[in-house]
Amino acid sequence: MPYEELEDVKKKCEACEKCGLCKTRTNTVFSGGVPNDKLMLIGEAPGFYEDKQGEPFVGKAGQLLDKILGCVGLSRKKDIYICNTIKCRPPENRDPLPEEKAACREYLDKQIEILKPRIILLCGRVAVNSMMETTQGITKLRGKWFEGPNFSKMMPIFHPSYLLRNDSREKGSPKWLMWQDIKEIKRVYDQLCK
Ligand code: URA
């Protein structure tokens, strides 16, 4: 099986006790979607439903993410590998602490090293801060391509939970901007799949 190395990393992650979040988690949330070498999305951290189910992006934000991907014909069942900056839920969904991110980093690094995705989507501020050295906010960075690990193309995008709080679809609104971004992502994805 391709990428079987990922299974070993997942097992190690499931037994991880490197930070305090191991005491409050129900499940580790290692990945979702399908392992592939084209498209990876890195989110923030598991929330309530993800912790319960051991699967990333299964709550309201995840449902919106599926819809956004679906708009350009992409699906988590066949096209994208989904993971998070950290693999255990922070209590009350607070931001991950620097020491939690540091303790968990090896799992994310391994996922990237094994898959070597050509496109990496950084979903929200926490993912951007983990993968890029920048002081710029997501609003400035979204929709632009940056060079990522292994010469990948990396794009910051809005987090779907931010879109859930901003209902407008008018030109220039967060939802409208996300629509521009997903179309650009699909354009580059199609070039890679030719
Ligand atoms: N938000 C994230 O960033 N990741 C998840 O897995 C769920 C919600």
Tab-separated table of C-alpha atoms and ligand atoms in Angstrom:
chain	number	residue	atom	x	y	z
A	1	MET	CA	0.000	0.000	0.000
A	2	PRO	CA	1.390	3.433	-0.855
A	3	TYR	CA	2.086	5.714	2.109
A	4	GLU	CA	1.942	2.837	4.608
A	5	GLU	CA	4.565	4.738	6.603
A	6	LEU	CA	1.741	7.093	7.560
A	7	GLU	CA	0.114	4.275	9.533
A	8	ASP	CA	3.193	4.003	11.764
A	9	VAL	CA	3.166	7.746	12.401
A	10	LYS	CA	-0.561	7.594	13.151
A	11	LYS	CA	-0.045	4.788	15.690
A	12	LYS	CA	2.703	6.783	17.385
A	13	CYS	CA	0.438	9.828	17.470
A	14	GLU	CA	-2.436	7.826	19.011
A	15	ALA	CA	-0.179	6.863	21.917
A	16	CYS	CA	1.353	10.346	22.267
A	17	GLU	CA	1.676	11.893	25.727
A	18	LYS	CA	4.039	14.714	24.835
A	19	CYS	CA	1.728	17.514	25.969
A	20	GLY	CA	-1.126	18.024	28.399
A	21	LEU	CA	-3.813	17.643	25.743
A	22	CYS	CA	-3.452	13.848	25.950
A	23	LYS	CA	-5.245	14.045	29.316
A	24	THR	CA	-8.376	15.722	27.969
A	25	ARG	CA	-8.703	14.193	24.507
A	26	THR	CA	-11.251	11.525	23.567
A	27	ASN	CA	-9.451	10.679	20.318
A	28	THR	CA	-6.415	11.906	18.490
A	29	VAL	CA	-7.378	13.353	15.112
A	30	PHE	CA	-4.593	12.397	12.745
A	31	SER	CA	-6.042	12.882	9.272
A	32	GLY	CA	-9.017	12.643	6.978
A	33	GLY	CA	-9.569	12.463	3.259
A	34	VAL	CA	-7.173	10.402	1.157
A	35	PRO	CA	-3.378	10.235	1.216
A	36	ASN	CA	-2.137	11.670	-2.097
A	37	ASP	CA	0.762	13.676	-3.481
A	38	LYS	CA	-1.236	16.591	-4.873
A	39	LEU	CA	-3.458	18.325	-2.361
A	40	MET	CA	-3.201	18.722	1.424
A	41	LEU	CA	-5.151	21.017	3.709
A	42	ILE	CA	-3.808	21.977	7.115
A	43	GLY	CA	-6.376	23.291	9.583
A	44	GLU	CA	-6.064	24.504	13.132
A	45	ALA	CA	-6.962	21.899	15.728
A	46	PRO	CA	-9.748	19.393	16.353
A	47	GLY	CA	-12.946	20.760	17.854
A	48	PHE	CA	-15.701	19.082	19.877
A	49	TYR	CA	-17.046	16.784	17.126
A	50	GLU	CA	-13.624	15.992	15.713
A	51	ASP	CA	-12.445	14.915	19.175
A	52	LYS	CA	-15.475	12.661	19.554
A	53	GLN	CA	-15.167	11.081	16.098
A	54	GLY	CA	-11.386	11.088	15.582
A	55	GLU	CA	-11.874	12.737	12.186
A	56	PRO	CA	-10.929	16.298	11.117
A	57	PHE	CA	-13.464	18.870	9.951
A	58	VAL	CA	-16.672	16.978	10.696
A	59	GLY	CA	-18.549	19.798	12.479
A	60	LYS	CA	-20.291	22.794	10.882
A	61	ALA	CA	-17.017	24.244	9.579
A	62	GLY	CA	-16.148	20.890	8.035
A	63	GLN	CA	-19.499	20.662	6.300
A	64	LEU	CA	-18.889	24.088	4.781
A	65	LEU	CA	-15.395	23.011	3.755
A	66	ASP	CA	-16.874	20.008	1.923
A	67	LYS	CA	-19.318	22.332	0.163
A	68	ILE	CA	-16.549	24.708	-0.921
A	69	LEU	CA	-14.468	21.834	-2.291
A	70	GLY	CA	-17.543	20.385	-3.958
A	71	CYS	CA	-18.175	23.669	-5.825
A	72	VAL	CA	-15.100	22.943	-7.949
A	73	GLY	CA	-15.602	19.187	-8.108
A	74	LEU	CA	-13.155	18.217	-5.355
A	75	SER	CA	-14.085	15.790	-2.611
A	76	ARG	CA	-12.473	14.540	0.568
A	77	LYS	CA	-13.257	10.970	-0.487
A	78	LYS	CA	-10.926	11.084	-3.466
A	79	ASP	CA	-8.911	14.289	-3.875
A	80	ILE	CA	-7.570	15.788	-0.667
A	81	TYR	CA	-5.663	14.862	2.479
A	82	ILE	CA	-6.831	16.815	5.517
A	83	CYS	CA	-4.957	17.311	8.764
A	84	ASN	CA	-4.450	19.867	11.482
A	85	THR	CA	-1.583	21.778	13.053
A	86	ILE	CA	-2.159	19.836	16.275
A	87	LYS	CA	-3.827	16.453	16.651
A	88	CYS	CA	-5.688	16.797	19.967
A	89	ARG	CA	-8.505	19.157	20.904
A	90	PRO	CA	-7.567	22.135	23.088
A	91	PRO	CA	-10.161	22.528	25.886
A	92	GLU	CA	-12.930	25.012	25.030
A	93	ASN	CA	-11.434	25.245	21.528
A	94	ARG	CA	-8.848	27.786	22.659
A	95	ASP	CA	-5.850	28.478	20.386
A	96	PRO	CA	-3.138	25.828	20.650
A	97	LEU	CA	-0.326	26.887	22.990
A	98	PRO	CA	3.204	27.237	21.585
A	99	GLU	CA	4.355	24.200	23.597
A	100	GLU	CA	1.457	22.113	22.246
A	101	LYS	CA	2.301	23.099	18.689
A	102	ALA	CA	5.970	22.317	19.282
A	103	ALA	CA	5.200	18.917	20.828
A	104	CYS	CA	2.910	17.984	17.938
A	105	ARG	CA	5.052	19.353	15.142
A	106	GLU	CA	6.804	16.086	14.355
A	107	TYR	CA	3.514	14.504	13.231
A	108	LEU	CA	2.688	17.290	10.801
A	109	ASP	CA	6.260	17.338	9.494
A	110	LYS	CA	6.093	13.581	8.885
A	111	GLN	CA	2.779	13.862	7.072
A	112	ILE	CA	4.296	16.459	4.741
A	113	GLU	CA	7.552	14.541	4.325
A	114	ILE	CA	5.822	11.271	3.445
A	115	LEU	CA	3.177	12.678	1.112
A	116	LYS	CA	5.176	15.526	-0.435
A	117	PRO	CA	1.995	17.284	-1.575
A	118	ARG	CA	2.379	19.663	-4.515
A	119	ILE	CA	-0.299	22.008	-3.116
A	120	ILE	CA	-0.715	22.830	0.573
A	121	LEU	CA	-3.679	24.905	1.747
A	122	LEU	CA	-3.189	26.722	5.047
A	123	CYS	CA	-6.655	27.023	6.469
A	124	GLY	CA	-6.824	29.968	8.876
A	125	ARG	CA	-4.461	31.961	11.019
A	126	VAL	CA	-3.124	29.148	13.212
A	127	ALA	CA	-2.046	27.064	10.197
A	128	VAL	CA	-0.446	30.110	8.566
A	129	ASN	CA	1.509	30.936	11.710
A	130	SER	CA	2.721	27.346	11.952
A	131	MET	CA	3.933	27.107	8.368
A	132	MET	CA	5.058	30.637	7.466
A	133	GLU	CA	7.266	33.196	9.086
A	134	THR	CA	5.175	36.284	8.683
A	135	THR	CA	3.584	39.032	10.696
A	136	GLN	CA	0.923	39.644	8.043
A	137	GLY	CA	-2.657	38.619	8.743
A	138	ILE	CA	-4.672	36.088	6.782
A	139	THR	CA	-6.656	38.812	4.994
A	140	LYS	CA	-3.461	40.061	3.334
A	141	LEU	CA	-2.053	36.601	2.655
A	142	ARG	CA	-5.076	34.646	1.432
A	143	GLY	CA	-5.301	33.831	-2.214
A	144	LYS	CA	-1.550	34.188	-2.813
A	145	TRP	CA	0.838	31.375	-3.618
A	146	PHE	CA	3.988	30.918	-1.537
A	147	GLU	CA	6.730	28.343	-1.782
A	148	GLY	CA	6.183	25.559	0.753
A	149	PRO	CA	8.130	22.443	1.803
A	150	ASN	CA	9.618	20.345	-1.043
A	151	PHE	CA	8.970	23.198	-3.511
A	152	SER	CA	5.233	22.825	-3.030
A	153	LYS	CA	2.798	25.630	-3.730
A	154	MET	CA	1.262	26.850	-0.504
A	155	MET	CA	-1.808	29.092	-0.237
A	156	PRO	CA	-3.364	30.594	2.899
A	157	ILE	CA	-7.179	30.527	2.780
A	158	PHE	CA	-9.875	31.691	5.176
A	159	HIS	CA	-11.014	29.187	7.794
A	160	PRO	CA	-14.590	28.010	7.138
A	161	SER	CA	-15.610	28.959	10.691
A	162	TYR	CA	-14.730	32.567	9.790
A	163	LEU	CA	-16.951	32.259	6.724
A	164	LEU	CA	-19.768	30.920	8.905
A	165	ARG	CA	-19.642	34.162	10.881
A	166	ASN	CA	-19.720	36.301	7.706
A	167	ASP	CA	-22.810	35.604	5.723
A	168	SER	CA	-22.523	38.096	2.852
A	169	ARG	CA	-21.717	36.839	-0.643
A	170	GLU	CA	-21.214	40.303	-2.071
A	171	LYS	CA	-18.167	41.068	-4.164
A	172	GLY	CA	-15.206	41.519	-1.813
A	173	SER	CA	-16.822	39.663	1.109
A	174	PRO	CA	-14.956	36.722	2.736
A	175	LYS	CA	-17.231	34.178	1.017
A	176	TRP	CA	-16.717	35.848	-2.356
A	177	LEU	CA	-12.945	35.892	-1.785
A	178	MET	CA	-13.008	32.196	-0.876
A	179	TRP	CA	-14.796	31.498	-4.151
A	180	GLN	CA	-11.986	33.250	-6.056
A	181	ASP	CA	-9.389	31.284	-4.088
A	182	ILE	CA	-10.945	27.862	-4.601
A	183	LYS	CA	-11.231	28.511	-8.347
A	184	GLU	CA	-7.522	29.433	-8.475
A	185	ILE	CA	-6.641	26.344	-6.415
A	186	LYS	CA	-8.610	24.129	-8.804
A	187	ARG	CA	-6.923	25.746	-11.813
A	188	VAL	CA	-3.464	24.881	-10.476
A	189	TYR	CA	-4.652	21.442	-9.295
A	190	ASP	CA	-5.907	20.638	-12.816
A	191	GLN	CA	-2.556	21.643	-14.285
A	192	LEU	CA	-0.835	19.189	-11.926
A	193	CYS	CA	-3.228	16.405	-12.809
A	194	LYS	CA	-2.834	16.789	-16.590
B	1	URA	N1	-11.380	23.362	12.640
B	1	URA	C1	-10.131	22.976	12.306
B	1	URA	O1	-9.264	23.806	12.072
B	1	URA	N2	-9.879	21.677	12.230
B	1	URA	C2	-10.792	20.739	12.435
B	1	URA	O2	-10.478	19.567	12.317
B	1	URA	C3	-12.091	21.163	12.782
B	1	URA	C4	-12.373	22.475	12.879
